[in-house]
Structure formats: C-alpha cells, structure tokens
Short mmCIF file of N, CA and C in Angstrom, two decimals:
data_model
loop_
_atom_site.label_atom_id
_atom_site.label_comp_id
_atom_site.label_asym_id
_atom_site.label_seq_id
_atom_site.Cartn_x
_atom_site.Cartn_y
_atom_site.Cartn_z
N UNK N 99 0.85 -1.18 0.00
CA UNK N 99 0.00 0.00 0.00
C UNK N 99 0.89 1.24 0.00
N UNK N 100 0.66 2.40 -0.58
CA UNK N 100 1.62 3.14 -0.95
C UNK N 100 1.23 4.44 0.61
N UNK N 101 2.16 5.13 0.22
CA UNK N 101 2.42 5.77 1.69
C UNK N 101 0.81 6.78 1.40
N UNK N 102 0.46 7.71 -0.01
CA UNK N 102 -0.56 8.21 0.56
C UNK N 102 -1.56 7.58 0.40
N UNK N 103 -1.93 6.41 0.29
CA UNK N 103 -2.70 6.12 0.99
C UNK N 103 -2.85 5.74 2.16
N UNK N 104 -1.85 5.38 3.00
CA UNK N 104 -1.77 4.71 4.68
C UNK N 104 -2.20 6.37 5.12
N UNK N 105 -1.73 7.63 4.37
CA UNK N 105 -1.77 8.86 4.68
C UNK N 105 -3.96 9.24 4.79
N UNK N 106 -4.41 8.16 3.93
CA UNK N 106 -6.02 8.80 3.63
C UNK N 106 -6.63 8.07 4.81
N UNK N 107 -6.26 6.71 4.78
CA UNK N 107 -6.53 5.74 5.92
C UNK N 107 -6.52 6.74 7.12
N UNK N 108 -5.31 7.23 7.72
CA UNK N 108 -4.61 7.64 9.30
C UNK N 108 -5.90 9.02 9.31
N UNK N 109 -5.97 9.86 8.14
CA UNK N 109 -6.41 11.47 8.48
C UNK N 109 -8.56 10.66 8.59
N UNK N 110 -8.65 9.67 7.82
CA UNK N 110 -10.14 9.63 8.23
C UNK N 110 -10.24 8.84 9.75
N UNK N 111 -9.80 8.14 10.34
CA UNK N 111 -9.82 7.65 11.28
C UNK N 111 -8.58 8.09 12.45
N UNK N 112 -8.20 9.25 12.13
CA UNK N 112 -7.61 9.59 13.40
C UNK N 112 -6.17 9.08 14.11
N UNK N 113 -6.51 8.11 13.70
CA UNK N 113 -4.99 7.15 13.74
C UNK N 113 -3.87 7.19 13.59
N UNK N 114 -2.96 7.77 13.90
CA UNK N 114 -1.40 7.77 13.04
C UNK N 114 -0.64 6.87 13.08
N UNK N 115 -1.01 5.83 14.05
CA UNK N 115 0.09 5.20 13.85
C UNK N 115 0.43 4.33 12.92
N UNK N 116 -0.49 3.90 11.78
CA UNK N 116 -0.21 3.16 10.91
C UNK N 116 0.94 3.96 10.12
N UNK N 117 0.47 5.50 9.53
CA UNK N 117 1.40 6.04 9.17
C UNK N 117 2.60 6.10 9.48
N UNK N 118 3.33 5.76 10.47
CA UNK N 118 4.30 6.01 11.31
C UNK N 118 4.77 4.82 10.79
N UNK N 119 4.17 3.73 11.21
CA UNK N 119 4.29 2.41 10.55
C UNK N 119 4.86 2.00 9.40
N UNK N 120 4.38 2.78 8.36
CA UNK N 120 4.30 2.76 7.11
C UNK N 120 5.68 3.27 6.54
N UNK N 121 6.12 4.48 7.35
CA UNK N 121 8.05 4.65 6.90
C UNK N 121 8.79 3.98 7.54
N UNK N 122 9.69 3.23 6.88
CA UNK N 122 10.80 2.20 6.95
C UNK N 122 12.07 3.16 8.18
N UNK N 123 12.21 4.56 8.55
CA UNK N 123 13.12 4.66 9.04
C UNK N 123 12.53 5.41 10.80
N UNK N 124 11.07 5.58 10.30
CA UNK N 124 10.41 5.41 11.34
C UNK N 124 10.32 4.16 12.43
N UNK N 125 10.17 3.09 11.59
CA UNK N 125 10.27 1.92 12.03
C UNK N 125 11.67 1.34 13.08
N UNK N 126 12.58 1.33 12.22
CA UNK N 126 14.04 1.47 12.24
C UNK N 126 14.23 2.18 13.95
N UNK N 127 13.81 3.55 13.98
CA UNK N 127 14.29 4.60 15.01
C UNK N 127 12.79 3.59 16.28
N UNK N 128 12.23 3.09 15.96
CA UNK N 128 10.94 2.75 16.64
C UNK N 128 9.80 3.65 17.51
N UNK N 129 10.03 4.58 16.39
CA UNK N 129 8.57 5.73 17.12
C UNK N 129 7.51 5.56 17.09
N UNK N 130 6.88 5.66 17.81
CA UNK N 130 5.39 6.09 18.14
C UNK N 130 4.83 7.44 17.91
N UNK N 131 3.40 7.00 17.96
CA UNK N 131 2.69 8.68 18.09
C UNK N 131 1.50 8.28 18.80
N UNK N 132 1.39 9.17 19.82
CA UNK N 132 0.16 9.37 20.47
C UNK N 132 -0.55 10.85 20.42
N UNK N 133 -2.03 10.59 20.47
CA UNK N 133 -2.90 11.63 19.93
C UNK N 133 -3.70 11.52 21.49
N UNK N 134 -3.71 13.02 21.91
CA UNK N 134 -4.58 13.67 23.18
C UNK N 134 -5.40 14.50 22.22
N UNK N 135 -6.12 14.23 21.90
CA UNK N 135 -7.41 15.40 21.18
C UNK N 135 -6.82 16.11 20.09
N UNK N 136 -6.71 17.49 20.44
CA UNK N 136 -5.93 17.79 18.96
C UNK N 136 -4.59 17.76 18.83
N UNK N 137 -3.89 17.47 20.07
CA UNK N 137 -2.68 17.47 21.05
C UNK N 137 -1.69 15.92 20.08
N UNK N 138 -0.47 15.99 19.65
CA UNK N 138 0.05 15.03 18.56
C UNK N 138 1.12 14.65 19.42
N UNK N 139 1.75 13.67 19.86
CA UNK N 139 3.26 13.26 20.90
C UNK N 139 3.98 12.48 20.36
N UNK N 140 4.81 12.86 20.10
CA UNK N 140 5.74 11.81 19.41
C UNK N 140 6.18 10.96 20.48
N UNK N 141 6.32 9.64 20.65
CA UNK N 141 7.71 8.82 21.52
C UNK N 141 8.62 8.07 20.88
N UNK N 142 9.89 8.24 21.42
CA UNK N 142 11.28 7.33 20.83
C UNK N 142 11.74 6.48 22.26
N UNK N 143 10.65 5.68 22.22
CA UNK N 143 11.40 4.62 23.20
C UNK N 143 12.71 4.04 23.66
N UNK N 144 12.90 4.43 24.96
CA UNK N 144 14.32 3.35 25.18
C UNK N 144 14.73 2.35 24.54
N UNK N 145 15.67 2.17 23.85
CA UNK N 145 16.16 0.63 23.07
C UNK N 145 17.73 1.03 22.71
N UNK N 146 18.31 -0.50 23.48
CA UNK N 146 19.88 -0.44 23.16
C UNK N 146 20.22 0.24 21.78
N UNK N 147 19.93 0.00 20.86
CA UNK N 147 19.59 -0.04 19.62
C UNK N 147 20.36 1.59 18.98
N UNK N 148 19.70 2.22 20.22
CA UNK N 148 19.56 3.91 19.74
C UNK N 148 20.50 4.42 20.52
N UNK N 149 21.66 3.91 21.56
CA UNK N 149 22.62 4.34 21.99
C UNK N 149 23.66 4.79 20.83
N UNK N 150 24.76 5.77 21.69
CA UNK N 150 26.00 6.06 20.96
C UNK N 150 26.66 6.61 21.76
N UNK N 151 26.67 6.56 23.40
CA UNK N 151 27.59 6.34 24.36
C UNK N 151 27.01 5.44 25.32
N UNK N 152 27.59 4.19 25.55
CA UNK N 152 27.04 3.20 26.39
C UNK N 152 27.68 3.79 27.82
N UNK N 153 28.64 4.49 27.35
CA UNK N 153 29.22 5.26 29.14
C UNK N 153 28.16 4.91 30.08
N UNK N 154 27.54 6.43 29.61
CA UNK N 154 26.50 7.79 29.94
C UNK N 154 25.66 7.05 30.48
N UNK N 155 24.52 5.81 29.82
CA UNK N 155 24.70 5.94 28.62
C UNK N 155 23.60 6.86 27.89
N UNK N 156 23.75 7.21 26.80
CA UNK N 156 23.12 8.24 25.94
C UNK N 156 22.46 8.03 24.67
N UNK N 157 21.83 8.75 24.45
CA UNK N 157 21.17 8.76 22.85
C UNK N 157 22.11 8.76 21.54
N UNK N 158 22.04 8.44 20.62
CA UNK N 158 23.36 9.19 20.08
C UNK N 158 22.34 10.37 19.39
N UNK N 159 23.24 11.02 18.84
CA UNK N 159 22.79 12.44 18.69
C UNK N 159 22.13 12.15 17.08
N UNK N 160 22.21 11.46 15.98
CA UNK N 160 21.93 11.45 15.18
C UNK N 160 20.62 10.80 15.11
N UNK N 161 20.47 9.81 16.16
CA UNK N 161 19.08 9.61 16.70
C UNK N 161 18.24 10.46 16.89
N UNK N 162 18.45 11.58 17.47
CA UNK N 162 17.79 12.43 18.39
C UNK N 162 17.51 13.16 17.28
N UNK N 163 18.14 13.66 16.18
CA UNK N 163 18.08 13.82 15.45
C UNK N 163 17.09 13.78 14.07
N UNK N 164 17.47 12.62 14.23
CA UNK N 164 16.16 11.84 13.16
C UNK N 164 14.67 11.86 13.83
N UNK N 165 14.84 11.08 14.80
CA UNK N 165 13.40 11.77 15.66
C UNK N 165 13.24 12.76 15.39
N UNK N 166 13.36 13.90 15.82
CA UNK N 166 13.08 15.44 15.82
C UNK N 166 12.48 15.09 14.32
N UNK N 167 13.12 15.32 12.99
CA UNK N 167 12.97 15.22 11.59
C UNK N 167 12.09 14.31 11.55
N UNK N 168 12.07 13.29 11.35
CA UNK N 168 10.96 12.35 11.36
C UNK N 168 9.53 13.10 12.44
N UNK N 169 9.41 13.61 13.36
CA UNK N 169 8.26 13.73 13.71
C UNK N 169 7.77 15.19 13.39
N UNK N 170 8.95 15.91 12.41
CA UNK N 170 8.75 17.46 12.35
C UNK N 170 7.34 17.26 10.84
N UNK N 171 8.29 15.87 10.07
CA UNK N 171 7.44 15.55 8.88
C UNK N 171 6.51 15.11 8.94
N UNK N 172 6.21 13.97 10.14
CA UNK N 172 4.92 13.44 10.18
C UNK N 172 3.88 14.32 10.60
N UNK N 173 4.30 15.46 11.59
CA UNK N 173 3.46 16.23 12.06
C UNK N 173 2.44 17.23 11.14
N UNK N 174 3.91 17.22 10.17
CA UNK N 174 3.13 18.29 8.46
C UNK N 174 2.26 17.57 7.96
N UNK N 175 2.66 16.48 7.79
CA UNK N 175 1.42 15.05 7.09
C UNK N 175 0.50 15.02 7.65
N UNK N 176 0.57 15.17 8.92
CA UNK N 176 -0.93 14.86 9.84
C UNK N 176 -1.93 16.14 9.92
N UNK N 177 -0.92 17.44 9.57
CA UNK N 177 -2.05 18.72 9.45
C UNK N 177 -2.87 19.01 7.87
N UNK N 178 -1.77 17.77 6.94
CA UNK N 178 -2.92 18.42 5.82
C UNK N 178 -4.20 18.42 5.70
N UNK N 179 -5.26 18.83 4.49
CA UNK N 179 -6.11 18.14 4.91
C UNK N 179 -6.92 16.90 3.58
N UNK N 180 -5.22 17.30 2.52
CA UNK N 180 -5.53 16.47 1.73
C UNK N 180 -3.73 16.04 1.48
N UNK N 181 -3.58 14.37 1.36
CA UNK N 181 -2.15 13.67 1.57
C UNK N 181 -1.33 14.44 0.45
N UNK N 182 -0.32 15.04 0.94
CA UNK N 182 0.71 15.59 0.04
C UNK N 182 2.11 15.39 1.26
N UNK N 183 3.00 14.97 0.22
CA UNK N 183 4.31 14.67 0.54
C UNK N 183 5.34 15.57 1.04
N UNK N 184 5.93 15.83 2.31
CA UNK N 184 6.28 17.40 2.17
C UNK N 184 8.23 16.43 2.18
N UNK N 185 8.81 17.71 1.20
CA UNK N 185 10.33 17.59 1.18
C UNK N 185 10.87 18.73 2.11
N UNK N 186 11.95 18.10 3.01
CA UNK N 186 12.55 18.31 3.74
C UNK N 186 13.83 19.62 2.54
N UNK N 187 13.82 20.85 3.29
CA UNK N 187 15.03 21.81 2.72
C UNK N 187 16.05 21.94 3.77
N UNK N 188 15.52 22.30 4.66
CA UNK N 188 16.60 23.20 6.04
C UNK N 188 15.98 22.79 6.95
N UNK N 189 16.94 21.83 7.69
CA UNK N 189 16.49 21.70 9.38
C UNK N 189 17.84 21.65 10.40
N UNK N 190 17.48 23.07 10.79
CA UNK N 190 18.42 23.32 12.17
C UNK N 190 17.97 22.60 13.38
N UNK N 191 19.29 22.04 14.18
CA UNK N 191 18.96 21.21 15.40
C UNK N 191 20.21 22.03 16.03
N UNK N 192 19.83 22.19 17.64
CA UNK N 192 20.41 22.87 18.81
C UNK N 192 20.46 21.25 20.05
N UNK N 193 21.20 20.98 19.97
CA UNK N 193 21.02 19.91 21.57
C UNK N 193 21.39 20.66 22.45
N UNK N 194 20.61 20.47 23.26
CA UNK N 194 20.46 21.08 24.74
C UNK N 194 21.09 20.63 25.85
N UNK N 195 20.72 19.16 26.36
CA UNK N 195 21.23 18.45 27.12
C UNK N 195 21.20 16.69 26.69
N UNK N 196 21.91 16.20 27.46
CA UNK N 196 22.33 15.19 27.13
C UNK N 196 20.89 13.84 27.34
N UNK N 197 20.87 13.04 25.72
CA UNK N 197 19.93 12.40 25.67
C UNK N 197 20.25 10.85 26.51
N UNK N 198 19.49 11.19 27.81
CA UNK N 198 19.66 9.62 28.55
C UNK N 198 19.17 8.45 27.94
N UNK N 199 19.61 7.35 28.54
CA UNK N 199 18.43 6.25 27.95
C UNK N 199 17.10 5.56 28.39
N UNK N 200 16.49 6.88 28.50
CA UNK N 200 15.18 6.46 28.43
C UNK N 200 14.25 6.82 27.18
N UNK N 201 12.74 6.97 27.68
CA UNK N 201 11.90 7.17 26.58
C UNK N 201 12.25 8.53 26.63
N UNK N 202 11.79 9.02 25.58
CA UNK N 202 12.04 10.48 24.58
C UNK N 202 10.73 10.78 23.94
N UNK N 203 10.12 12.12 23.80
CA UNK N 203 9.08 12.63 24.06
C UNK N 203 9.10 13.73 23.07
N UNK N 204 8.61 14.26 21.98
CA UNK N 204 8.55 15.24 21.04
C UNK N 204 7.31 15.80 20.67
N UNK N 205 7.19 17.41 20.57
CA UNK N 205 5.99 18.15 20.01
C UNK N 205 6.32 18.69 19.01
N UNK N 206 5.68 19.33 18.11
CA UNK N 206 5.79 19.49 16.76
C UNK N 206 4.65 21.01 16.58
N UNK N 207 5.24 22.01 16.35
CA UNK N 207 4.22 23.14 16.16
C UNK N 207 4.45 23.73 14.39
N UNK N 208 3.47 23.87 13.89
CA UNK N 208 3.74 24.63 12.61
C UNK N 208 3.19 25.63 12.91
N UNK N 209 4.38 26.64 12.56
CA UNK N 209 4.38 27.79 12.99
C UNK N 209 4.27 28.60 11.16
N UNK N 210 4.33 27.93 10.20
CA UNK N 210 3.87 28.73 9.04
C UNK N 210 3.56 27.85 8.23
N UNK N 211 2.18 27.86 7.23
CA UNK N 211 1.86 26.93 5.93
C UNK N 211 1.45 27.49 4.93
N UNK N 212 2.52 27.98 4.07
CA UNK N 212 2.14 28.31 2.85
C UNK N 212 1.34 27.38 1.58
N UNK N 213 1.36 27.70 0.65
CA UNK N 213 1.49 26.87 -0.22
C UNK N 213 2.15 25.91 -0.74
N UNK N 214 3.04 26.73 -1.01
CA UNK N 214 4.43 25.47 -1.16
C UNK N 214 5.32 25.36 -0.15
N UNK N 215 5.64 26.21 0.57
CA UNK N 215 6.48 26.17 2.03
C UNK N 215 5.99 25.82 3.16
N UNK N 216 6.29 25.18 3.89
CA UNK N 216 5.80 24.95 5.82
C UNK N 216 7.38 25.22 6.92
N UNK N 217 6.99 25.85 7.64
CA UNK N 217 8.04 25.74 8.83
C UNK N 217 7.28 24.79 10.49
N UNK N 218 8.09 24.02 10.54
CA UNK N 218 7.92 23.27 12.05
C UNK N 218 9.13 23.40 12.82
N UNK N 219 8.45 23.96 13.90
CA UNK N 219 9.55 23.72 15.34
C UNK N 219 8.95 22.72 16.25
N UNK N 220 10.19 22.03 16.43
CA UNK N 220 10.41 20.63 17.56
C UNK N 220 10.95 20.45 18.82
N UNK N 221 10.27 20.20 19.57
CA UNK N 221 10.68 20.36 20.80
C UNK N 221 11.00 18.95 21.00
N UNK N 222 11.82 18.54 22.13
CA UNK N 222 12.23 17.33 23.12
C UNK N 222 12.36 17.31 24.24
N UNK N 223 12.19 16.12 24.99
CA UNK N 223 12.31 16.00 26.43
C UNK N 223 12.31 14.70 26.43
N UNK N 224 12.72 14.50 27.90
CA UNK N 224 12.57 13.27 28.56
C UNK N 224 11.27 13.28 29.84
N UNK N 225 11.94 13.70 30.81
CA UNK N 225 11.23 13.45 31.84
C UNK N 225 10.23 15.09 32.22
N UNK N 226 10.76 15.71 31.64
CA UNK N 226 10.09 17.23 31.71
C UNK N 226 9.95 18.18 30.38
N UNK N 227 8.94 18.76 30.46
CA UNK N 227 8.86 19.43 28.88
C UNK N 227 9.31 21.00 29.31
N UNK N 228 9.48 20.97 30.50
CA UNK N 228 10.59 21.98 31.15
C UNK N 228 12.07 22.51 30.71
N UNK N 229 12.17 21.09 30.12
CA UNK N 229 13.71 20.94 30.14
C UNK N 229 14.21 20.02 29.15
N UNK N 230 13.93 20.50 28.10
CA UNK N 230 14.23 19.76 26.85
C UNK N 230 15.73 19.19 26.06
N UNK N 231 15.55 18.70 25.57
CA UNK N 231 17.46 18.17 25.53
C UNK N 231 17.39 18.24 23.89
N UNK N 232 16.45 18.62 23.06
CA UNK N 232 16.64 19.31 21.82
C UNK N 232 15.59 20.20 21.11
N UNK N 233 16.15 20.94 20.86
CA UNK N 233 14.84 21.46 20.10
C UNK N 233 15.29 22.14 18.08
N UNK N 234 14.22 22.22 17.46
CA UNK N 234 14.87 21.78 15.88
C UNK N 234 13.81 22.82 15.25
N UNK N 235 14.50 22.92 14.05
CA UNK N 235 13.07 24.09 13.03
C UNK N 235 13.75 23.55 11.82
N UNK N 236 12.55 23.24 10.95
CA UNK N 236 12.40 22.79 9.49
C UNK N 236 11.69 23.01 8.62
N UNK N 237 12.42 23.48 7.07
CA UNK N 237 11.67 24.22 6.42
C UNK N 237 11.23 22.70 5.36
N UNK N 238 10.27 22.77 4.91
CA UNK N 238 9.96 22.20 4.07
C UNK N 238 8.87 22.83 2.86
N UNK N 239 9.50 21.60 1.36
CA UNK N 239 8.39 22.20 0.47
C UNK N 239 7.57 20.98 0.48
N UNK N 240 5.81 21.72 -0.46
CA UNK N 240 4.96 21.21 -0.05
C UNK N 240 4.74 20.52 -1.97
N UNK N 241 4.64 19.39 -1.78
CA UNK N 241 4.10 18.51 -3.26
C UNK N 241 2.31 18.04 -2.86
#
C-alpha cells in the first residue's frame, strides 16, 4: 500500500500510527505517536539499539536527530487536509542536554503553511517538557 494512501486511511480515522508504521526509518528509530485530542506526541522509546555512548549511557545524537525530523514531517502530514508529501530543505537542530536512555518525548508546532512552504519547530524532552534536551526548526516544500 503506498504511503498516501496509509496517509487517507490515518487522516479519516484519526490514527497515526499506521502512518508512522508505514516509513521504513520510522520503524528502524521505533517511534510512536500518540494523539490527546488535537494534542500530537511523538515517543522514541528506550532501546539499546539507539545508543552512541554506552558510558552515559546516551542517545546518540543522530538519533535524536532523526526523531526530531521524522516527527517534524509526520506532524506536516498529519495537518494536511488532503495527503501531500512534504520535502525536507533546512532543518536546524540545537542539543540542549544530554539524551539519557530512556523514553524520549517530542511536540511538533507549525508555525507557518504556505502553499508550497511549511516551517515546524520541535521540541524534546525526557522526563520534563521543562527541560528539553533538543529542540529543531524545518523548512519544508509542499508537493
């Protein structure tokens, strides 16, 4: 089944997570999405998997990374209100503090939707949305 359609499926029934499902690097990173009303949450679950200092131990940063991106896009997908593909141009990431290994927690605001352009800023956390350990802005065009 091709992605927009898992995209027509998720927006009539509310659902995202099939969508989520449905990208291979989504899968890979093992995110989730949970929906509070109009309220969208990304999670990147604890898993050895997603380390890159077993010290610490820590997230690796390219993880944290991809999360952020991955949920900056799904979040654009989930506001259309008809399935269009958005391409990634410019996404700045700032790490804040250091990603432990636990679950990981992301919001997603679009803060502009043009026509062909969208901007999303991404927030992260762990245990507090106080105190985020990244936060990201991405421009994308709109197909």
């Amino acid at each position: 089944m091709s992605l927009s359609c898992e995209m027509r499926r998720a927006m009539e029934a509310g659902d995202y997570e099939a969508l989520v499902r449905a990208i291979p690097y989504a899968c890979t990173l093992g995110m989730e999405c949970e929906t509070f009303g109009e309220e969208v949450v990304f999670r990147l679950p604890r898993s050895d998997d997603n380390l890159g200092n077993p010290i610490l131990p820590a997230i690796h940063g390219g993880v944290i990374g991809g999360f952020l991106e991955m949920s900056a896009m799904l979040s654009l997908m989930m506001s259309q209100e008809t399935p269009r593909l958005p391409r990634i141009v410019d996404f700045s990431l700032d790490y804040l503090r250091a990603g432990l290994d636990r679950d990981t927690f992301c919001e997603c605001h679009l803060t502009r939707q043009g026509n062909r352009v969208a901007n999303v800023i991404v927030t992260a956390w762990q245990q507090s949305r106080r105190k985020p350990i990244a936060t990201a802005r991405a421009h994308f065009i709109m197909d």
